[in-house]
PDB file of C-alpha atoms in Angstrom:
ATOM      1  CA  ASN A 165     -42.125 -72.111  23.770  1.00  0.00           C
ATOM      2  CA  ALA A 166     -42.686 -69.030  25.589  1.00  0.00           C
ATOM      3  CA  GLY A 167     -39.647 -67.241  23.492  1.00  0.00           C
ATOM      4  CA  VAL A 168     -39.855 -64.023  25.318  1.00  0.00           C
ATOM      5  CA  THR A 169     -41.412 -63.468  28.409  1.00  0.00           C
ATOM      6  CA  GLN A 170     -41.869 -60.100  29.967  1.00  0.00           C
ATOM      7  CA  THR A 171     -43.351 -58.947  33.435  1.00  0.00           C
ATOM      8  CA  PRO A 172     -45.513 -57.671  34.477  1.00  0.00           C
ATOM      9  CA  LYS A 173     -47.758 -56.269  31.949  1.00  0.00           C
ATOM     10  CA  PHE A 174     -48.917 -53.269  33.343  1.00  0.00           C
ATOM     11  CA  GLN A 175     -47.788 -51.276  36.293  1.00  0.00           C
ATOM     12  CA  VAL A 176     -48.740 -48.251  38.051  1.00  0.00           C
ATOM     13  CA  LEU A 177     -45.688 -46.267  39.641  1.00  0.00           C
ATOM     14  CA  LYS A 178     -45.338 -43.152  42.439  1.00  0.00           C
ATOM     15  CA  THR A 179     -42.642 -40.560  41.711  1.00  0.00           C
ATOM     16  CA  GLY A 180     -39.731 -41.158  43.048  1.00  0.00           C
ATOM     17  CA  GLN A 181     -40.764 -45.283  43.444  1.00  0.00           C
ATOM     18  CA  SER A 182     -38.397 -48.092  42.145  1.00  0.00           C
ATOM     19  CA  MET A 183     -39.484 -51.242  40.203  1.00  0.00           C
ATOM     20  CA  THR A 184     -37.261 -53.881  37.876  1.00  0.00           C
ATOM     21  CA  LEU A 185     -38.566 -54.974  34.870  1.00  0.00           C
ATOM     22  CA  GLN A 186     -38.177 -58.914  34.087  1.00  0.00           C
ATOM     23  CA  CYS A 187     -37.033 -60.487  30.511  1.00  0.00           C
ATOM     24  CA  ALA A 188     -36.684 -64.513  30.372  1.00  0.00           C
ATOM     25  CA  GLN A 189     -35.746 -65.732  27.061  1.00  0.00           C
ATOM     26  CA  ASP A 190     -35.582 -69.998  26.688  1.00  0.00           C
ATOM     27  CA  MET A 191     -34.360 -69.778  22.965  1.00  0.00           C
ATOM     28  CA  ASN A 192     -30.361 -69.128  24.560  1.00  0.00           C
ATOM     29  CA  HIS A 193     -29.978 -66.263  22.785  1.00  0.00           C
ATOM     30  CA  GLU A 194     -26.783 -64.456  22.869  1.00  0.00           C
ATOM     31  CA  TYR A 195     -27.851 -60.488  23.120  1.00  0.00           C
ATOM     32  CA  MET A 196     -30.858 -59.238  24.023  1.00  0.00           C
ATOM     33  CA  SER A 197     -32.169 -55.075  24.978  1.00  0.00           C
ATOM     34  CA  TRP A 198     -34.196 -53.007  25.880  1.00  0.00           C
ATOM     35  CA  TYR A 199     -36.760 -50.417  24.414  1.00  0.00           C
ATOM     36  CA  ARG A 200     -38.893 -48.253  24.776  1.00  0.00           C
ATOM     37  CA  GLN A 201     -42.178 -46.866  22.760  1.00  0.00           C
ATOM     38  CA  ASP A 202     -43.447 -43.556  23.066  1.00  0.00           C
ATOM     39  CA  PRO A 203     -46.150 -42.490  20.840  1.00  0.00           C
ATOM     40  CA  GLY A 204     -44.977 -40.811  17.492  1.00  0.00           C
ATOM     41  CA  MET A 205     -41.437 -41.917  18.064  1.00  0.00           C
ATOM     42  CA  GLY A 206     -40.999 -45.559  18.218  1.00  0.00           C
ATOM     43  CA  LEU A 207     -38.506 -47.446  19.341  1.00  0.00           C
ATOM     44  CA  ARG A 208     -35.704 -46.416  21.127  1.00  0.00           C
ATOM     45  CA  LEU A 209     -33.103 -48.821  22.562  1.00  0.00           C
ATOM     46  CA  ILE A 210     -32.515 -48.404  25.893  1.00  0.00           C
ATOM     47  CA  HIS A 211     -29.677 -50.602  27.374  1.00  0.00           C
ATOM     48  CA  TYR A 212     -28.916 -53.673  25.060  1.00  0.00           C
ATOM     49  CA  SER A 213     -26.501 -57.287  26.580  1.00  0.00           C
ATOM     50  CA  VAL A 214     -23.749 -59.753  23.820  1.00  0.00           C
ATOM     51  CA  GLY A 215     -24.163 -62.118  26.308  1.00  0.00           C
ATOM     52  CA  ALA A 216     -23.772 -62.485  30.136  1.00  0.00           C
ATOM     53  CA  GLY A 217     -21.520 -60.241  32.299  1.00  0.00           C
ATOM     54  CA  ILE A 218     -21.682 -57.771  29.777  1.00  0.00           C
ATOM     55  CA  THR A 219     -24.101 -54.855  29.186  1.00  0.00           C
ATOM     56  CA  ASP A 220     -24.265 -51.451  27.341  1.00  0.00           C
ATOM     57  CA  GLN A 221     -25.836 -48.285  27.086  1.00  0.00           C
ATOM     58  CA  GLY A 222     -28.366 -47.759  24.000  1.00  0.00           C
ATOM     59  CA  GLU A 223     -29.842 -43.991  23.136  1.00  0.00           C
ATOM     60  CA  VAL A 224     -32.144 -43.310  25.830  1.00  0.00           C
ATOM     61  CA  PRO A 225     -30.390 -45.029  28.528  1.00  0.00           C
ATOM     62  CA  ASN A 226     -31.150 -42.034  31.813  1.00  0.00           C
ATOM     63  CA  GLY A 227     -32.559 -43.017  34.381  1.00  0.00           C
ATOM     64  CA  TYR A 228     -32.207 -47.149  33.644  1.00  0.00           C
ATOM     65  CA  ASN A 229     -30.003 -49.433  34.884  1.00  0.00           C
ATOM     66  CA  VAL A 230     -29.362 -53.189  34.273  1.00  0.00           C
ATOM     67  CA  SER A 231     -27.318 -56.837  34.682  1.00  0.00           C
ATOM     68  CA  ARG A 232     -26.575 -59.811  33.125  1.00  0.00           C
ATOM     69  CA  SER A 233     -26.030 -62.654  35.377  1.00  0.00           C
ATOM     70  CA  THR A 234     -27.471 -65.293  33.127  1.00  0.00           C
ATOM     71  CA  THR A 235     -28.167 -65.923  29.520  1.00  0.00           C
ATOM     72  CA  GLU A 236     -31.612 -66.039  29.972  1.00  0.00           C
ATOM     73  CA  ASP A 237     -32.414 -62.882  32.184  1.00  0.00           C
ATOM     74  CA  PHE A 238     -32.319 -58.928  31.589  1.00  0.00           C
ATOM     75  CA  PRO A 239     -34.284 -56.659  33.829  1.00  0.00           C
ATOM     76  CA  LEU A 240     -34.114 -53.311  33.646  1.00  0.00           C
ATOM     77  CA  ARG A 241     -34.526 -51.601  36.818  1.00  0.00           C
ATOM     78  CA  LEU A 242     -36.054 -47.886  37.203  1.00  0.00           C
ATOM     79  CA  LEU A 243     -34.420 -46.492  40.653  1.00  0.00           C
ATOM     80  CA  SER A 244     -36.374 -43.586  40.700  1.00  0.00           C
ATOM     81  CA  ALA A 245     -39.205 -43.605  38.440  1.00  0.00           C
ATOM     82  CA  ALA A 246     -40.298 -39.979  36.432  1.00  0.00           C
ATOM     83  CA  PRO A 247     -43.770 -39.138  34.800  1.00  0.00           C
ATOM     84  CA  SER A 248     -40.848 -39.049  31.592  1.00  0.00           C
ATOM     85  CA  GLN A 249     -40.851 -42.687  32.201  1.00  0.00           C
ATOM     86  CA  THR A 250     -44.085 -42.778  31.048  1.00  0.00           C
ATOM     87  CA  SER A 251     -44.266 -45.447  27.708  1.00  0.00           C
ATOM     88  CA  VAL A 252     -44.462 -49.118  27.292  1.00  0.00           C
ATOM     89  CA  TYR A 253     -41.112 -50.654  27.372  1.00  0.00           C
ATOM     90  CA  PHE A 254     -40.167 -53.994  25.252  1.00  0.00           C
ATOM     91  CA  CYS A 255     -37.469 -56.656  25.771  1.00  0.00           C
ATOM     92  CA  ALA A 256     -36.063 -58.381  22.902  1.00  0.00           C
ATOM     93  CA  SER A 257     -33.328 -60.632  21.974  1.00  0.00           C
ATOM     94  CA  SER A 258     -31.526 -62.879  19.099  1.00  0.00           C
ATOM     95  CA  ARG A 259     -28.866 -64.980  18.139  1.00  0.00           C
ATOM     96  CA  THR A 260     -25.739 -63.649  17.536  1.00  0.00           C
ATOM     97  CA  GLY A 261     -25.061 -62.992  13.391  1.00  0.00           C
ATOM     98  CA  SER A 262     -28.892 -63.894  13.045  1.00  0.00           C
ATOM     99  CA  GLU A 263     -30.491 -60.307  11.412  1.00  0.00           C
ATOM    100  CA  LYS A 264     -33.949 -61.226  14.030  1.00  0.00           C
ATOM    101  CA  LEU A 265     -35.401 -59.830  16.604  1.00  0.00           C
ATOM    102  CA  PHE A 266     -37.922 -61.689  18.747  1.00  0.00           C
ATOM    103  CA  PHE A 267     -39.628 -59.081  21.327  1.00  0.00           C
ATOM    104  CA  GLY A 268     -41.789 -60.115  23.924  1.00  0.00           C
ATOM    105  CA  SER A 269     -45.756 -58.972  24.438  1.00  0.00           C
ATOM    106  CA  GLY A 270     -44.265 -55.509  26.502  1.00  0.00           C
ATOM    107  CA  THR A 271     -44.808 -53.720  30.073  1.00  0.00           C
ATOM    108  CA  GLN A 272     -47.131 -50.597  29.982  1.00  0.00           C
ATOM    109  CA  LEU A 273     -46.028 -47.790  32.811  1.00  0.00           C
ATOM    110  CA  SER A 274     -47.323 -45.368  34.112  1.00  0.00           C
ATOM    111  CA  VAL A 275     -45.963 -42.771  36.908  1.00  0.00           C
ATOM    112  CA  LEU A 276     -47.674 -40.873  38.015  1.00  0.00           C
TER     113      LEU A 276
ATOM    114  CA  GLY B  67     -26.291 -40.250  12.497  1.00  0.00           C
ATOM    115  CA  ASN B  68     -28.969 -42.524  10.613  1.00  0.00           C
ATOM    116  CA  SER B  69     -32.161 -42.230  11.124  1.00  0.00           C
ATOM    117  CA  VAL B  70     -35.902 -43.630   9.547  1.00  0.00           C
ATOM    118  CA  THR B  71     -38.535 -41.885   8.490  1.00  0.00           C
ATOM    119  CA  GLN B  72     -42.123 -43.316   7.646  1.00  0.00           C
ATOM    120  CA  MET B  73     -45.786 -41.337   6.495  1.00  0.00           C
ATOM    121  CA  GLU B  74     -48.065 -40.832   9.440  1.00  0.00           C
ATOM    122  CA  GLY B  75     -50.487 -43.187   9.973  1.00  0.00           C
ATOM    123  CA  PRO B  76     -53.614 -44.159  10.415  1.00  0.00           C
ATOM    124  CA  VAL B  77     -54.015 -45.488   7.341  1.00  0.00           C
ATOM    125  CA  THR B  78     -57.299 -47.098   7.130  1.00  0.00           C
ATOM    126  CA  LEU B  79     -58.482 -49.349   3.828  1.00  0.00           C
ATOM    127  CA  SER B  80     -61.337 -51.070   2.670  1.00  0.00           C
ATOM    128  CA  GLU B  81     -60.604 -54.957   2.172  1.00  0.00           C
ATOM    129  CA  GLU B  82     -59.024 -56.086  -1.107  1.00  0.00           C
ATOM    130  CA  ALA B  83     -57.193 -52.351  -2.108  1.00  0.00           C
ATOM    131  CA  PHE B  84     -53.529 -51.692  -2.297  1.00  0.00           C
ATOM    132  CA  LEU B  85     -51.467 -50.679   0.619  1.00  0.00           C
ATOM    133  CA  THR B  86     -48.541 -48.581   0.353  1.00  0.00           C
ATOM    134  CA  ILE B  87     -46.380 -47.721   3.328  1.00  0.00           C
ATOM    135  CA  ASN B  88     -43.744 -45.332   2.535  1.00  0.00           C
ATOM    136  CA  CYS B  89     -39.921 -45.203   3.941  1.00  0.00           C
ATOM    137  CA  THR B  90     -37.496 -43.442   3.487  1.00  0.00           C
ATOM    138  CA  TYR B  91     -34.101 -43.409   5.715  1.00  0.00           C
ATOM    139  CA  THR B  92     -30.992 -41.940   5.974  1.00  0.00           C
ATOM    140  CA  ALA B  93     -27.263 -43.850   6.783  1.00  0.00           C
ATOM    141  CA  THR B  94     -24.063 -43.566   6.132  1.00  0.00           C
ATOM    142  CA  GLY B  95     -22.138 -47.400   4.467  1.00  0.00           C
ATOM    143  CA  TYR B  96     -24.799 -50.024   3.386  1.00  0.00           C
ATOM    144  CA  PRO B  97     -27.535 -50.668   6.081  1.00  0.00           C
ATOM    145  CA  SER B  98     -30.214 -54.043   6.882  1.00  0.00           C
ATOM    146  CA  LEU B  99     -33.472 -52.730   6.144  1.00  0.00           C
ATOM    147  CA  PHE B 100     -36.499 -54.215   8.191  1.00  0.00           C
ATOM    148  CA  TRP B 101     -40.152 -54.072   7.967  1.00  0.00           C
ATOM    149  CA  TYR B 102     -41.757 -55.537  11.194  1.00  0.00           C
ATOM    150  CA  VAL B 103     -45.173 -55.404  12.106  1.00  0.00           C
ATOM    151  CA  GLN B 104     -47.155 -55.232  15.402  1.00  0.00           C
ATOM    152  CA  TYR B 105     -50.792 -56.760  15.741  1.00  0.00           C
ATOM    153  CA  PRO B 106     -53.419 -55.683  18.685  1.00  0.00           C
ATOM    154  CA  GLY B 107     -51.217 -56.644  21.975  1.00  0.00           C
ATOM    155  CA  GLU B 108     -48.646 -58.591  20.883  1.00  0.00           C
ATOM    156  CA  GLY B 109     -44.597 -57.865  20.358  1.00  0.00           C
ATOM    157  CA  LEU B 110     -43.224 -56.848  17.227  1.00  0.00           C
ATOM    158  CA  GLN B 111     -42.052 -59.629  14.783  1.00  0.00           C
ATOM    159  CA  LEU B 112     -40.029 -59.830  11.892  1.00  0.00           C
ATOM    160  CA  LEU B 113     -42.451 -59.170   8.963  1.00  0.00           C
ATOM    161  CA  LEU B 114     -39.170 -59.020   5.990  1.00  0.00           C
ATOM    162  CA  LYS B 115     -35.320 -57.520   5.656  1.00  0.00           C
ATOM    163  CA  ALA B 116     -33.672 -56.743   2.765  1.00  0.00           C
ATOM    164  CA  THR B 117     -29.653 -56.580   3.347  1.00  0.00           C
ATOM    165  CA  LYS B 118     -28.440 -54.740   0.128  1.00  0.00           C
ATOM    166  CA  ALA B 119     -29.400 -52.890  -3.431  1.00  0.00           C
ATOM    167  CA  ASP B 120     -32.641 -53.312  -4.586  1.00  0.00           C
ATOM    168  CA  ASP B 121     -33.465 -56.744  -2.815  1.00  0.00           C
ATOM    169  CA  LYS B 122     -37.398 -58.120  -2.807  1.00  0.00           C
ATOM    170  CA  GLY B 123     -37.735 -58.852   0.534  1.00  0.00           C
ATOM    171  CA  SER B 124     -41.480 -60.877   0.522  1.00  0.00           C
ATOM    172  CA  ASN B 125     -43.537 -62.468   3.125  1.00  0.00           C
ATOM    173  CA  LYS B 126     -47.544 -62.966   3.368  1.00  0.00           C
ATOM    174  CA  GLY B 127     -48.236 -61.214   0.193  1.00  0.00           C
ATOM    175  CA  PHE B 128     -46.214 -58.480   1.093  1.00  0.00           C
ATOM    176  CA  GLU B 129     -42.705 -56.794   0.286  1.00  0.00           C
ATOM    177  CA  ALA B 130     -41.028 -54.024  -0.003  1.00  0.00           C
ATOM    178  CA  THR B 131     -37.881 -53.098  -2.319  1.00  0.00           C
ATOM    179  CA  TYR B 132     -34.259 -51.398  -1.544  1.00  0.00           C
ATOM    180  CA  ARG B 133     -33.725 -48.418  -3.414  1.00  0.00           C
ATOM    181  CA  LYS B 134     -30.489 -47.138  -2.200  1.00  0.00           C
ATOM    182  CA  GLU B 135     -31.028 -44.290  -5.440  1.00  0.00           C
ATOM    183  CA  THR B 136     -33.871 -42.945  -2.837  1.00  0.00           C
ATOM    184  CA  THR B 137     -33.404 -43.903  -0.195  1.00  0.00           C
ATOM    185  CA  SER B 138     -36.696 -46.019   0.592  1.00  0.00           C
ATOM    186  CA  PHE B 139     -38.086 -49.287   1.813  1.00  0.00           C
ATOM    187  CA  HIS B 140     -41.739 -48.864   0.809  1.00  0.00           C
ATOM    188  CA  LEU B 141     -44.293 -51.765   2.067  1.00  0.00           C
ATOM    189  CA  GLU B 142     -46.400 -52.870  -0.295  1.00  0.00           C
ATOM    190  CA  LYS B 143     -48.722 -55.085  -0.195  1.00  0.00           C
ATOM    191  CA  GLY B 144     -51.822 -55.808  -3.130  1.00  0.00           C
ATOM    192  CA  SER B 145     -54.761 -56.502  -1.408  1.00  0.00           C
ATOM    193  CA  VAL B 146     -55.034 -55.975   2.363  1.00  0.00           C
ATOM    194  CA  GLN B 147     -57.420 -58.489   4.423  1.00  0.00           C
ATOM    195  CA  VAL B 148     -58.983 -57.063   7.578  1.00  0.00           C
ATOM    196  CA  SER B 149     -56.255 -59.717   9.762  1.00  0.00           C
ATOM    197  CA  ASP B 150     -54.097 -57.093   8.494  1.00  0.00           C
ATOM    198  CA  SER B 151     -54.397 -54.104  10.555  1.00  0.00           C
ATOM    199  CA  ALA B 152     -51.609 -53.722  13.023  1.00  0.00           C
ATOM    200  CA  VAL B 153     -48.846 -51.004  13.248  1.00  0.00           C
ATOM    201  CA  TYR B 154     -45.734 -51.546  11.120  1.00  0.00           C
ATOM    202  CA  PHE B 155     -42.795 -50.297  11.792  1.00  0.00           C
ATOM    203  CA  CYS B 156     -39.817 -49.438   9.306  1.00  0.00           C
ATOM    204  CA  ALA B 157     -36.106 -50.072  10.689  1.00  0.00           C
ATOM    205  CA  LEU B 158     -32.490 -50.342   9.437  1.00  0.00           C
ATOM    206  CA  ARG B 159     -29.098 -51.854  11.062  1.00  0.00           C
ATOM    207  CA  GLY B 160     -26.259 -50.085   9.775  1.00  0.00           C
ATOM    208  CA  GLY B 161     -24.004 -51.448   7.582  1.00  0.00           C
ATOM    209  CA  GLY B 162     -20.526 -53.603   8.711  1.00  0.00           C
ATOM    210  CA  SER B 163     -22.260 -53.610  12.322  1.00  0.00           C
ATOM    211  CA  SER B 164     -21.881 -56.604  14.349  1.00  0.00           C
ATOM    212  CA  ASN B 165     -24.447 -55.742  17.231  1.00  0.00           C
ATOM    213  CA  THR B 166     -27.863 -57.495  15.302  1.00  0.00           C
ATOM    214  CA  GLY B 167     -30.680 -55.782  17.839  1.00  0.00           C
ATOM    215  CA  LYS B 168     -29.370 -52.546  17.555  1.00  0.00           C
ATOM    216  CA  LEU B 169     -32.027 -51.371  15.045  1.00  0.00           C
ATOM    217  CA  ILE B 170     -33.568 -48.253  14.988  1.00  0.00           C
ATOM    218  CA  PHE B 171     -37.743 -48.100  14.318  1.00  0.00           C
ATOM    219  CA  GLY B 172     -39.064 -45.753  12.509  1.00  0.00           C
ATOM    220  CA  GLN B 173     -42.637 -44.108  14.562  1.00  0.00           C
ATOM    221  CA  GLY B 174     -44.110 -46.414  13.385  1.00  0.00           C
ATOM    222  CA  THR B 175     -48.131 -46.935  11.275  1.00  0.00           C
ATOM    223  CA  THR B 176     -51.476 -47.838  11.774  1.00  0.00           C
ATOM    224  CA  LEU B 177     -53.444 -50.022   9.626  1.00  0.00           C
ATOM    225  CA  GLN B 178     -56.668 -50.211  10.072  1.00  0.00           C
ATOM    226  CA  VAL B 179     -58.519 -52.452   7.105  1.00  0.00           C
ATOM    227  CA  LYS B 180     -63.084 -52.064   7.138  1.00  0.00           C
ATOM    228  CA  PRO B 181     -63.797 -55.108   6.268  1.00  0.00           C
TER     229      PRO B 181
END
């Protein structure tokens, strides 16, 4: 019963490096999304997807890319990391029409 | 635009004390309201929800009532336990939105319960 799985749990990058945060869910959820969590600011939506092949921008999309080639996977790409992207990142999914989001356990990213 | 404001933490209580975490919102239309909880080292979990005015959501001894007249959704529990120590997030989803995941979150309130 894996639910939403995020990897890695921790990552340290240098400014300008690129990386991909992985997210996979095994619940056949149509909807998937990425949030970042910063102290005093709650969670802010980066990108979301309502199904394979469909993605859209959230509140803070700049500096991040996403794609959704399968229902299960929704990777988040940082093309050129910046210190402002130091944060905890959460992936979440839900069934279409459901108001309950299922969250992964998060990825703590530090950009030096 | 839509927004959620929570009381600042941390909130420190003794076991069996009464808990209130304030949450107010700004939204057009008729939003759905939620409380999510984040235990240490874990992702967020839905705690309770209310979808229309005067609805009361409840779960695990926690309650919150959707008050449209005061635009509030305060979280309460009559007797907290050490195991309730966590970060609590108030959130809303705008009325009429078909996108269930586009939640707007408050900044979170840390609760610490001491034995």
